[in-house]
Coordinates of C-alpha atoms in Angstrom, one line a residue:
M6 CA 24.4 172.6 25.6
R7 CA 27.2 173.6 28.0
I8 CA 26.7 176.7 30.7
A9 CA 29.1 178.5 32.7
I10 CA 27.9 181.0 35.5
V11 CA 29.3 184.1 37.0
D12 CA 28.2 185.8 39.9
D13 CA 30.0 186.8 43.1
H14 CA 27.3 185.4 45.2
P15 CA 27.6 181.6 46.0
I16 CA 23.6 181.3 46.9
V17 CA 23.2 182.6 43.1
R18 CA 25.2 180.3 41.5
R19 CA 24.1 177.4 43.3
G20 CA 20.4 178.7 42.6
L21 CA 21.0 178.7 38.7
R22 CA 22.9 175.2 38.5
E23 CA 19.9 173.8 40.1
I24 CA 17.2 175.4 37.7
L25 CA 19.7 174.3 34.8
E26 CA 20.5 170.8 35.8
E27 CA 16.8 170.2 36.4
D28 CA 16.8 170.4 32.2
E29 CA 18.6 167.4 30.8
R30 CA 19.6 169.9 27.7
F31 CA 21.8 171.8 29.9
S32 CA 25.2 171.0 31.8
V33 CA 26.9 173.7 33.9
V34 CA 30.6 173.2 33.3
G35 CA 32.2 175.8 35.3
E36 CA 31.5 178.7 37.9
A37 CA 33.2 182.1 38.6
A38 CA 33.4 184.5 41.3
N39 CA 34.9 187.7 39.8
A40 CA 35.9 189.0 36.3
A41 CA 39.5 187.3 36.5
E42 CA 38.2 183.8 37.0
A43 CA 35.3 184.1 34.4
I44 CA 37.9 185.5 31.5
A45 CA 40.0 182.3 32.3
L46 CA 37.0 180.3 32.6
V47 CA 36.0 181.0 29.3
R48 CA 39.4 180.8 27.4
H49 CA 39.6 177.2 28.6
L50 CA 36.3 175.9 28.8
R51 CA 34.7 177.5 25.9
P52 CA 31.2 177.2 27.2
D53 CA 28.2 177.4 24.7
V54 CA 26.7 180.4 27.1
L55 CA 27.8 182.3 30.1
L56 CA 25.5 183.7 32.4
L57 CA 27.2 186.9 33.5
D58 CA 26.4 189.1 36.4
V59 CA 26.7 193.0 35.9
T60 CA 28.3 194.2 39.4
M61 CA 31.3 192.1 40.9
P62 CA 34.0 193.3 42.7
G63 CA 36.9 195.0 40.7
R64 CA 36.1 194.7 37.1
S65 CA 32.5 194.5 36.2
G66 CA 30.7 191.9 34.0
L67 CA 30.8 194.3 31.4
D68 CA 34.6 194.4 31.1
V69 CA 34.3 190.8 30.7
L70 CA 31.5 190.9 28.2
H71 CA 34.2 193.6 26.2
Q72 CA 37.0 191.2 26.5
I73 CA 35.5 188.0 25.5
V74 CA 34.4 190.2 22.3
S75 CA 37.6 191.6 21.8
E76 CA 39.2 188.0 21.8
E77 CA 36.7 186.8 19.7
L78 CA 36.0 184.2 21.8
P79 CA 32.9 182.1 20.6
T80 CA 31.0 181.9 23.6
R81 CA 27.6 183.9 24.0
V82 CA 26.8 186.0 27.0
L83 CA 23.6 186.3 28.5
V84 CA 23.2 189.0 31.2
L85 CA 21.5 188.4 34.4
S86 CA 21.8 191.4 36.8
I87 CA 19.9 192.4 39.9
H88 CA 20.1 195.9 38.1
P89 CA 16.6 197.1 36.4
E90 CA 16.7 196.7 32.4
N91 CA 16.8 200.7 32.3
Q92 CA 19.9 200.8 33.9
Y93 CA 22.4 198.2 32.3
A94 CA 20.5 196.3 29.2
L95 CA 21.1 198.8 26.3
R96 CA 24.8 198.8 27.8
A97 CA 25.1 195.0 27.6
I98 CA 23.3 194.6 24.3
K99 CA 25.8 197.3 22.7
A100 CA 28.6 195.5 24.3
G101 CA 27.5 192.0 22.8
A102 CA 25.5 190.7 25.1
R103 CA 22.9 188.1 23.5
G104 CA 20.5 189.0 26.0
Y105 CA 19.5 190.7 29.5
L106 CA 17.3 189.3 32.1
T107 CA 17.0 190.6 35.7
K108 CA 17.7 188.4 38.8
E109 CA 13.6 188.7 39.1
S110 CA 12.8 186.8 35.8
A111 CA 11.1 183.4 36.4
P112 CA 13.1 180.5 35.8
D113 CA 11.1 179.5 32.8
E114 CA 12.1 183.0 31.0
L115 CA 15.8 182.1 31.6
L116 CA 15.4 178.8 30.0
V117 CA 13.6 180.3 26.9
A118 CA 16.3 183.0 26.9
L119 CA 18.8 180.3 26.5
E120 CA 17.0 178.1 24.2
K121 CA 16.8 181.3 22.0
I122 CA 20.5 182.2 22.1
L123 CA 21.8 178.7 21.7
A124 CA 19.8 178.7 18.5
G125 CA 21.6 181.8 17.5
G126 CA 19.6 184.9 18.2
C127 CA 19.2 187.1 20.7
Y128 CA 16.5 187.5 23.8
L129 CA 15.1 190.8 24.3
T130 CA 12.2 191.6 26.5
E131 CA 9.6 194.0 25.1
S132 CA 11.0 196.8 27.5
V133 CA 14.4 196.5 25.9
A134 CA 13.1 196.2 22.5
H135 CA 11.4 199.5 23.1
Q136 CA 14.3 201.3 25.1
M137 CA 16.5 200.1 21.6
T138 CA 13.6 201.7 19.6
Q139 CA 13.6 204.9 21.4
Q140 CA 17.6 205.5 21.9
A141 CA 17.7 204.9 17.8
T142 CA 15.3 207.4 17.4
R143 CA 17.1 210.0 19.7
K144 CA 20.2 209.2 17.9
A145 CA 18.6 209.7 14.5
T146 CA 17.5 213.2 15.7
K147 CA 20.6 213.9 18.0
A148 CA 19.0 214.1 20.8
T149 CA 21.2 211.5 22.7
Y150 CA 20.9 211.6 26.7
P151 CA 24.2 213.0 28.3
H152 CA 24.8 209.7 30.3
E153 CA 24.8 207.7 27.2
L154 CA 27.9 209.1 26.4
L155 CA 29.5 207.8 29.6
S156 CA 31.8 204.8 29.5
D157 CA 30.7 201.8 31.3
R158 CA 33.1 202.5 34.6
E159 CA 31.5 206.4 34.4
F160 CA 28.4 205.1 33.9
E161 CA 28.6 202.9 37.3
V162 CA 30.0 205.5 39.1
L163 CA 27.1 207.7 38.5
R164 CA 24.7 205.2 39.4
L165 CA 26.3 204.8 43.0
L166 CA 26.9 208.5 43.3
G167 CA 23.2 208.6 42.5
S168 CA 22.3 206.0 45.6
G169 CA 23.8 208.2 48.0
K170 CA 27.4 206.1 48.3
S171 CA 30.6 208.4 49.2
V172 CA 33.4 208.4 46.8
T173 CA 35.2 206.3 49.7
E174 CA 32.5 203.9 49.5
I175 CA 32.2 203.4 45.8
A176 CA 36.4 203.0 45.9
E177 CA 35.9 200.1 48.1
E178 CA 33.1 198.5 46.3
L179 CA 34.8 198.8 43.0
N180 CA 38.2 197.8 44.3
L181 CA 39.3 201.4 43.1
S182 CA 41.8 204.0 44.6
V183 CA 39.9 207.0 45.8
K184 CA 41.5 209.3 43.5
T185 CA 40.5 207.2 40.5
V186 CA 36.8 207.2 41.6
S187 CA 37.3 211.4 42.2
T188 CA 38.7 211.3 38.7
Y189 CA 35.8 209.4 36.8
R190 CA 33.4 212.1 39.0
A191 CA 35.3 214.7 37.4
R192 CA 34.8 213.3 33.9
I193 CA 31.1 212.6 34.9
M194 CA 30.6 216.2 36.1
E195 CA 32.4 217.5 32.6
K196 CA 30.1 215.3 30.4
L197 CA 26.7 215.9 32.1
Q198 CA 27.8 219.7 32.8
A199 CA 27.2 219.2 36.5
K200 CA 28.8 221.7 39.1
H201 CA 28.8 219.5 42.1
T202 CA 27.7 215.9 43.5
P203 CA 24.4 216.9 44.6
E204 CA 23.3 217.5 40.6
L205 CA 24.7 214.4 39.7
I206 CA 22.7 212.4 42.0
R207 CA 19.5 214.2 41.1
Y208 CA 20.4 213.4 37.4
A209 CA 20.6 210.2 38.3
M210 CA 17.5 209.9 40.2
E211 CA 15.4 211.7 37.6
H212 CA 16.4 209.7 34.7
G213 CA 15.8 206.6 36.4
L214 CA 19.3 205.3 36.8
V215 CA 18.9 204.6 40.3
S216 CA 17.1 201.4 41.8
K217 CA 14.4 202.4 43.9

């Protein structure tokens, strides 16, 4: 089973490689450190499964996921992120990921998730399955949370604002211009009906969008 790893931290890629190569069923065929490398890798190597981080400089892992799906590439994606499930899991699954694990997950859980995905299924923890049920219920009753209507990039900017980062810091982290980030902030404020940044910060904290 051919696996590729995408993460901007070399030490994380090395650790994942060591875990996978201890199991003779898995072979790591490639690594990438950013979105451009990831997309090129998938196009060229067509791995069975891509282990994909969410947060990377420039384009995010969700951007990579959307690209893979839009190009109808056969590689299945398992998102492996530092962010808690309540922040990105539903977005990843809706975008086409076959599963979502945090980097705090045990190695055995990673192997179980890969087995299930390679068998044609999806791997959902109880927490993610519960979130999906709750979201479906909210949609049925038209009680969707405002942040669920944000684009992936808008959601990312909201999360970073909620963590206390300035527009300049966010621009640097996401490799965007300050003007672009300011535009995203304005769109977020409009969609969340917020009048100023402190309201966005409070919203992010109240809805569990900021890592503790």
